[in-house]
Amino acid sequence: MRPDTPAAHTAEAERLLRTAAQYPGDREPLVLRAAAHLELADDRPGATALYDDLLSGEPADPHLIRALKASNLWEYGHEAEARAVIDGVRRARPTDAAPWEIVAETLEAHDELQTAEATLTEAATHLLAPGTELPHATRSLLATRHRVRRMLALDHDDWDTLADRLHPGTIPLDELHDPKRLWSLGSSDPAELQAEIARLRSELGTYRTALSRPFPVAVLHWPSGELDELLAAYPELETEYPTHRAHLTDIEASLRELSAAGTPNLGIVRATVPSYEAFAASESSSPANADLLPQYATTLAARARATPWPPLRTATCWCDSGRAYGECHGAE
């Protein structure tokens, strides 16, 4: 369960920093996760200190760290420094969508809509190669661009049309991003209110990003041999995993449901029995305790052990079948 008070977020940040000290190979994602918790605890100077600490070394993803730092700086009054960092990220032209989207959303949050739109358009021009399948992060960037352009009352272009087509939800992006939607909240018509509730549920993922970006919301995957070993040692978990085939089906179904609800940055983490037992010992609990399973998944994701979902349709399926995802669990 995610922390929901400043004190709980601070405690979680401290736990993640202790874990980072234990696993120096996973330090960067763990420290970034800790910084996200400090932001949610409103300890923004503390979060900035963590970003600066990472940037003082040789981080694997400096553009992402700078984008997150800029967003945090602007929130506690350091607008000029934040703008300078954002300009630096744009000049660096990252090859990943996440830094572009973070700086654009920072600009959007502070009513810099034209600059946000220009940033997203620049990113799309830089990242989108004609005729190639888009990774999830780039699809998310197109959806963000669609929202900003809708707020600016700009006509649809080809990328807006593509964002509409790629949107997995049942409610079209044009409806979700309608700037007049807030009016419906003052309506006395039950049908209008019910429709708005449905729209709000569809975009819940937008409000989950504080902890899920840039880290995946992770689902646990037990390979067949590992699951057999787990259930032999801890038969209490058979109610969670009746069969391996059902386990695989549940993974894909859960991820599709989260995606349809608008949850970004989904991923799959591969579980092993020794790793799980070590995690249970670190939590002073028994591996037979099913409540540990989602915590174990979250910890692996925070250590950058998650594989992004969905894979490209031509990529090998996450389930280890050896088949292409589009011909295996990605088949409609």
Short mmCIF file of C-alpha atoms in Angstrom, two decimals:
data_model
loop_
_atom_site.label_atom_id
_atom_site.label_comp_id
_atom_site.label_asym_id
_atom_site.label_seq_id
_atom_site.Cartn_x
_atom_site.Cartn_y
_atom_site.Cartn_z
CA MET A 1 0.00 0.00 0.00
CA ARG A 2 1.36 3.41 -0.93
CA PRO A 3 2.10 5.97 1.79
CA ASP A 4 -0.49 8.76 2.02
CA THR A 5 0.87 11.13 4.69
CA PRO A 6 4.02 13.33 4.69
CA ALA A 7 5.52 11.33 7.55
CA ALA A 8 4.89 8.04 5.73
CA HIS A 9 6.46 9.41 2.54
CA THR A 10 9.51 10.58 4.50
CA ALA A 11 9.83 7.15 6.12
CA GLU A 12 9.57 5.44 2.74
CA ALA A 13 12.25 7.75 1.31
CA GLU A 14 14.55 6.82 4.18
CA ARG A 15 13.88 3.12 3.61
CA LEU A 16 14.70 3.47 -0.09
CA LEU A 17 17.95 5.30 0.68
CA ARG A 18 18.95 2.49 3.07
CA THR A 19 18.20 -0.01 0.31
CA ALA A 20 20.27 2.05 -2.13
CA ALA A 21 23.22 1.77 0.25
CA GLN A 22 22.77 -2.02 0.29
CA TYR A 23 22.47 -2.29 -3.51
CA PRO A 24 24.88 0.23 -5.06
CA GLY A 25 24.23 -1.22 -8.52
CA ASP A 26 20.60 -0.11 -8.22
CA ARG A 27 21.34 3.19 -6.51
CA GLU A 28 20.10 5.57 -9.20
CA PRO A 29 16.49 4.33 -9.51
CA LEU A 30 16.21 3.89 -5.76
CA VAL A 31 17.41 7.43 -5.04
CA LEU A 32 15.04 8.80 -7.68
CA ARG A 33 12.20 6.96 -6.04
CA ALA A 34 13.23 8.39 -2.67
CA ALA A 35 13.26 11.90 -4.18
CA ALA A 36 9.71 11.37 -5.47
CA HIS A 37 8.60 10.49 -1.93
CA LEU A 38 10.31 13.57 -0.50
CA GLU A 39 8.45 15.71 -3.04
CA LEU A 40 5.18 14.17 -1.88
CA ALA A 41 6.22 14.88 1.72
CA ASP A 42 6.72 18.53 0.63
CA ASP A 43 10.44 18.27 1.40
CA ARG A 44 11.38 19.79 -1.95
CA PRO A 45 14.85 21.01 -0.90
CA GLY A 46 15.59 17.45 0.23
CA ALA A 47 14.47 16.10 -3.13
CA THR A 48 16.64 18.63 -4.97
CA ALA A 49 19.63 17.56 -2.87
CA LEU A 50 19.09 13.96 -4.00
CA TYR A 51 18.85 15.00 -7.66
CA ASP A 52 22.05 17.04 -7.32
CA ASP A 53 23.79 14.13 -5.63
CA LEU A 54 22.96 11.87 -8.57
CA LEU A 55 24.02 14.48 -11.13
CA SER A 56 27.36 14.96 -9.37
CA GLY A 57 28.34 11.45 -10.48
CA GLU A 58 27.86 9.74 -13.83
CA PRO A 59 24.14 8.87 -13.88
CA ALA A 60 22.70 6.52 -16.47
CA ASP A 61 19.87 8.91 -17.31
CA PRO A 62 20.97 12.50 -16.63
CA HIS A 63 18.27 14.07 -18.84
CA LEU A 64 15.51 12.40 -16.83
CA ILE A 65 17.06 13.50 -13.54
CA ARG A 66 17.37 17.09 -14.76
CA ALA A 67 13.76 17.10 -15.95
CA LEU A 68 12.55 15.88 -12.57
CA LYS A 69 14.78 18.40 -10.81
CA ALA A 70 13.33 21.25 -12.89
CA SER A 71 9.78 20.22 -12.06
CA ASN A 72 10.63 20.11 -8.37
CA LEU A 73 12.51 23.44 -8.38
CA TRP A 74 9.61 25.34 -9.94
CA GLU A 75 7.24 24.02 -7.27
CA TYR A 76 9.11 25.78 -4.46
CA GLY A 77 9.89 29.11 -6.02
CA HIS A 78 13.03 28.53 -8.09
CA GLU A 79 11.41 29.39 -11.43
CA ALA A 80 14.46 30.94 -13.09
CA GLU A 81 16.67 27.95 -12.28
CA ALA A 82 13.93 25.56 -13.40
CA ARG A 83 13.60 27.36 -16.74
CA ALA A 84 17.35 27.17 -17.25
CA VAL A 85 17.34 23.43 -16.58
CA ILE A 86 14.37 22.92 -18.93
CA ASP A 87 16.18 24.84 -21.68
CA GLY A 88 19.20 22.61 -21.15
CA VAL A 89 17.12 19.45 -21.45
CA ARG A 90 15.56 20.69 -24.69
CA ARG A 91 18.96 21.60 -26.15
CA ALA A 92 20.28 18.13 -25.27
CA ARG A 93 17.49 16.53 -27.37
CA PRO A 94 17.04 13.30 -25.36
CA THR A 95 16.29 10.14 -27.31
CA ASP A 96 13.74 9.01 -24.69
CA ALA A 97 10.26 10.52 -24.40
CA ALA A 98 10.10 10.77 -20.59
CA PRO A 99 12.35 13.87 -20.08
CA TRP A 100 10.52 15.74 -22.86
CA GLU A 101 7.12 14.93 -21.37
CA ILE A 102 8.14 15.87 -17.83
CA VAL A 103 9.47 19.31 -18.81
CA ALA A 104 6.41 19.94 -21.00
CA GLU A 105 4.04 19.02 -18.18
CA THR A 106 5.99 21.33 -15.86
CA LEU A 107 5.46 24.18 -18.31
CA GLU A 108 1.78 23.25 -18.69
CA ALA A 109 1.29 23.20 -14.90
CA HIS A 110 2.51 26.80 -14.77
CA ASP A 111 0.30 28.04 -17.62
CA GLU A 112 3.08 28.04 -20.21
CA LEU A 113 0.86 26.25 -22.72
CA GLN A 114 2.41 27.57 -25.91
CA THR A 115 5.90 26.65 -24.77
CA ALA A 116 4.66 23.24 -23.60
CA GLU A 117 3.10 22.60 -27.01
CA ALA A 118 6.27 23.68 -28.81
CA THR A 119 8.33 21.35 -26.58
CA LEU A 120 6.06 18.38 -27.26
CA THR A 121 6.01 19.07 -30.98
CA GLU A 122 9.81 19.31 -31.00
CA ALA A 123 9.97 15.99 -29.15
CA ALA A 124 7.56 14.31 -31.57
CA THR A 125 9.58 15.55 -34.54
CA HIS A 126 12.76 14.21 -32.93
CA LEU A 127 11.45 10.85 -31.70
CA LEU A 128 8.88 9.62 -34.19
CA ALA A 129 10.25 7.67 -37.13
CA PRO A 130 7.72 7.03 -39.93
CA GLY A 131 6.45 3.48 -40.16
CA THR A 132 7.81 2.25 -36.81
CA GLU A 133 5.84 0.97 -33.83
CA LEU A 134 5.89 3.44 -30.97
CA PRO A 135 6.98 2.50 -27.43
CA HIS A 136 4.55 3.29 -24.63
CA ALA A 137 6.45 6.37 -23.45
CA THR A 138 6.19 7.98 -26.88
CA ARG A 139 2.47 7.20 -27.05
CA SER A 140 2.07 8.91 -23.69
CA LEU A 141 3.90 11.97 -25.02
CA LEU A 142 1.51 12.15 -27.99
CA ALA A 143 -1.48 11.98 -25.64
CA THR A 144 -0.03 14.81 -23.53
CA ARG A 145 0.53 16.84 -26.69
CA HIS A 146 -3.09 16.20 -27.70
CA ARG A 147 -4.29 17.53 -24.32
CA VAL A 148 -2.21 20.69 -24.51
CA ARG A 149 -3.26 21.43 -28.07
CA ARG A 150 -6.91 20.90 -27.12
CA MET A 151 -6.52 23.49 -24.35
CA LEU A 152 -5.04 25.89 -26.92
CA ALA A 153 -7.99 25.22 -29.27
CA LEU A 154 -5.65 24.14 -32.06
CA ASP A 155 -6.94 22.09 -34.97
CA HIS A 156 -6.06 18.40 -35.08
CA ASP A 157 -2.93 17.48 -36.99
CA ASP A 158 -1.66 14.03 -38.00
CA TRP A 159 -0.06 13.40 -34.61
CA ASP A 160 -3.29 14.26 -32.79
CA THR A 161 -5.10 11.78 -35.02
CA LEU A 162 -2.45 9.16 -34.24
CA ALA A 163 -2.79 9.84 -30.49
CA ASP A 164 -6.56 9.31 -30.79
CA ARG A 165 -6.04 6.04 -32.64
CA LEU A 166 -3.49 4.71 -30.13
CA HIS A 167 -5.51 5.69 -27.05
CA PRO A 168 -6.51 2.43 -25.30
CA GLY A 169 -9.48 3.76 -23.30
CA THR A 170 -13.14 3.56 -24.24
CA ILE A 171 -13.62 7.35 -23.96
CA PRO A 172 -12.01 9.27 -26.87
CA LEU A 173 -9.20 11.69 -26.15
CA ASP A 174 -11.21 14.57 -27.60
CA GLU A 175 -13.80 14.03 -24.89
CA LEU A 176 -11.27 13.48 -22.11
CA HIS A 177 -9.34 16.61 -23.08
CA ASP A 178 -12.32 18.88 -23.65
CA PRO A 179 -11.47 22.10 -21.75
CA LYS A 180 -15.18 22.75 -21.15
CA ARG A 181 -15.61 19.58 -19.12
CA LEU A 182 -15.51 21.34 -15.76
CA TRP A 183 -18.83 22.95 -16.60
CA SER A 184 -20.53 19.59 -16.39
CA LEU A 185 -19.62 19.32 -12.69
CA GLY A 186 -22.10 22.13 -11.98
CA SER A 187 -24.87 20.40 -13.90
CA SER A 188 -28.05 19.20 -12.21
CA ASP A 189 -28.56 16.58 -14.93
CA PRO A 190 -27.78 13.11 -13.45
CA ALA A 191 -26.81 11.78 -16.87
CA GLU A 192 -24.22 14.53 -17.37
CA LEU A 193 -22.80 13.96 -13.91
CA GLN A 194 -22.61 10.19 -14.47
CA ALA A 195 -20.81 10.75 -17.78
CA GLU A 196 -18.29 13.01 -16.06
CA ILE A 197 -17.69 10.41 -13.35
CA ALA A 198 -16.92 7.90 -16.10
CA ARG A 199 -14.49 10.32 -17.71
CA LEU A 200 -12.75 11.01 -14.40
CA ARG A 201 -12.36 7.30 -13.75
CA SER A 202 -10.87 6.88 -17.21
CA GLU A 203 -8.12 9.40 -16.53
CA LEU A 204 -7.25 8.35 -12.98
CA GLY A 205 -3.82 7.36 -14.21
CA THR A 206 -2.93 11.02 -14.70
CA TYR A 207 -3.03 11.48 -10.94
CA ARG A 208 -0.96 8.37 -10.17
CA THR A 209 2.16 9.57 -11.92
CA ALA A 210 3.86 11.08 -8.86
CA LEU A 211 5.03 7.62 -7.82
CA SER A 212 4.80 5.66 -11.06
CA ARG A 213 6.89 7.94 -13.24
CA PRO A 214 9.59 7.27 -14.21
CA PHE A 215 9.14 3.89 -12.53
CA PRO A 216 6.70 1.28 -13.75
CA VAL A 217 3.62 0.20 -11.92
CA ALA A 218 4.84 -3.37 -11.79
CA VAL A 219 3.14 -6.76 -11.97
CA LEU A 220 4.96 -9.83 -10.67
CA HIS A 221 5.84 -12.64 -13.10
CA TRP A 222 6.90 -16.04 -11.79
CA PRO A 223 8.55 -18.22 -14.47
CA SER A 224 7.23 -21.77 -14.46
CA GLY A 225 10.13 -23.36 -12.55
CA GLU A 226 10.23 -20.56 -9.97
CA LEU A 227 6.48 -20.81 -9.37
CA ASP A 228 6.72 -24.59 -8.86
CA GLU A 229 9.50 -24.04 -6.31
CA LEU A 230 7.55 -21.27 -4.57
CA LEU A 231 4.38 -23.31 -4.18
CA ALA A 232 6.30 -26.40 -3.03
CA ALA A 233 7.91 -24.35 -0.26
CA TYR A 234 4.89 -22.16 0.56
CA PRO A 235 1.64 -23.96 -0.35
CA GLU A 236 -0.32 -21.17 1.36
CA LEU A 237 0.23 -19.14 -1.81
CA GLU A 238 -1.66 -21.58 -4.04
CA THR A 239 -4.77 -19.41 -3.71
CA GLU A 240 -2.79 -16.60 -5.40
CA TYR A 241 -1.41 -18.84 -8.14
CA PRO A 242 -3.72 -21.82 -8.89
CA THR A 243 -1.82 -22.68 -12.12
CA HIS A 244 1.04 -21.17 -14.08
CA ARG A 245 -1.18 -20.67 -17.13
CA ALA A 246 -3.75 -18.80 -15.03
CA HIS A 247 -0.93 -16.71 -13.58
CA LEU A 248 0.18 -15.64 -17.07
CA THR A 249 -3.37 -14.87 -18.11
CA ASP A 250 -3.91 -12.77 -14.97
CA ILE A 251 -0.75 -10.74 -15.68
CA GLU A 252 -1.86 -9.72 -19.16
CA ALA A 253 -5.45 -9.07 -18.02
CA SER A 254 -4.31 -6.92 -15.09
CA LEU A 255 -1.98 -4.85 -17.25
CA ARG A 256 -4.64 -4.29 -19.90
CA GLU A 257 -7.11 -3.19 -17.23
CA LEU A 258 -4.58 -0.74 -15.76
CA SER A 259 -3.78 0.58 -19.22
CA ALA A 260 -7.46 1.09 -20.05
CA ALA A 261 -7.83 3.06 -16.80
CA GLY A 262 -5.04 5.39 -17.95
CA THR A 263 -2.26 4.15 -15.67
CA PRO A 264 1.11 5.06 -17.24
CA ASN A 265 4.49 3.34 -17.12
CA LEU A 266 3.39 -0.25 -16.68
CA GLY A 267 5.96 -3.00 -16.27
CA ILE A 268 6.58 -6.65 -15.45
CA VAL A 269 9.16 -7.80 -12.91
CA ARG A 270 10.57 -11.32 -12.93
CA ALA A 271 10.44 -13.02 -9.54
CA THR A 272 12.76 -15.66 -8.12
CA VAL A 273 12.34 -17.63 -4.92
CA PRO A 274 15.75 -16.70 -3.39
CA SER A 275 15.14 -13.02 -4.10
CA TYR A 276 11.64 -13.18 -2.65
CA GLU A 277 12.85 -15.00 0.48
CA ALA A 278 15.56 -12.39 0.98
CA PHE A 279 12.97 -9.63 0.62
CA ALA A 280 10.67 -11.33 3.15
CA ALA A 281 13.58 -11.61 5.61
CA SER A 282 14.36 -7.90 5.16
CA GLU A 283 10.73 -7.14 6.03
CA SER A 284 10.84 -9.50 9.06
CA SER A 285 7.98 -11.50 7.60
CA SER A 286 7.28 -14.98 6.23
CA PRO A 287 7.37 -15.60 2.46
CA ALA A 288 4.00 -17.32 2.93
CA ASN A 289 2.46 -13.91 3.63
CA ALA A 290 0.64 -12.99 0.39
CA ASP A 291 0.59 -9.31 1.39
CA LEU A 292 4.34 -9.20 0.65
CA LEU A 293 3.89 -10.01 -3.05
CA PRO A 294 2.90 -6.51 -4.28
CA GLN A 295 5.55 -4.93 -2.03
CA TYR A 296 8.15 -7.27 -3.54
CA ALA A 297 7.04 -6.26 -7.04
CA THR A 298 7.27 -2.56 -6.18
CA THR A 299 10.74 -2.96 -4.69
CA LEU A 300 12.03 -4.80 -7.77
CA ALA A 301 10.59 -2.06 -9.99
CA ALA A 302 12.24 0.64 -7.88
CA ARG A 303 15.54 -1.18 -8.42
CA ALA A 304 15.05 -0.85 -12.19
CA ARG A 305 14.27 -4.54 -12.61
CA ALA A 306 11.04 -4.00 -14.54
CA THR A 307 10.52 -4.68 -18.24
CA PRO A 308 8.20 -2.08 -19.80
CA TRP A 309 4.77 -3.29 -20.91
CA PRO A 310 3.45 -3.63 -23.53
CA PRO A 311 6.39 -4.77 -25.62
CA LEU A 312 6.37 -4.06 -29.32
CA ARG A 313 4.15 -6.56 -31.14
CA THR A 314 7.16 -7.91 -33.00
CA ALA A 315 9.25 -8.30 -29.84
CA THR A 316 9.50 -11.55 -27.92
CA CYS A 317 6.59 -12.02 -25.51
CA TRP A 318 7.27 -11.36 -21.84
CA CYS A 319 6.01 -14.86 -20.88
CA ASP A 320 9.14 -16.69 -22.20
CA SER A 321 7.18 -18.58 -24.87
CA GLY A 322 9.70 -17.48 -27.51
CA ARG A 323 6.87 -16.23 -29.72
CA ALA A 324 6.30 -12.64 -30.80
CA TYR A 325 4.12 -10.68 -28.37
CA GLY A 326 1.56 -9.95 -31.11
CA GLU A 327 1.15 -13.69 -31.71
CA CYS A 328 1.13 -14.64 -28.03
CA HIS A 329 -0.29 -12.62 -25.10
CA GLY A 330 -0.55 -9.54 -27.27
CA ALA A 331 -3.01 -11.20 -29.65
CA GLU A 332 -6.39 -9.48 -29.64
#
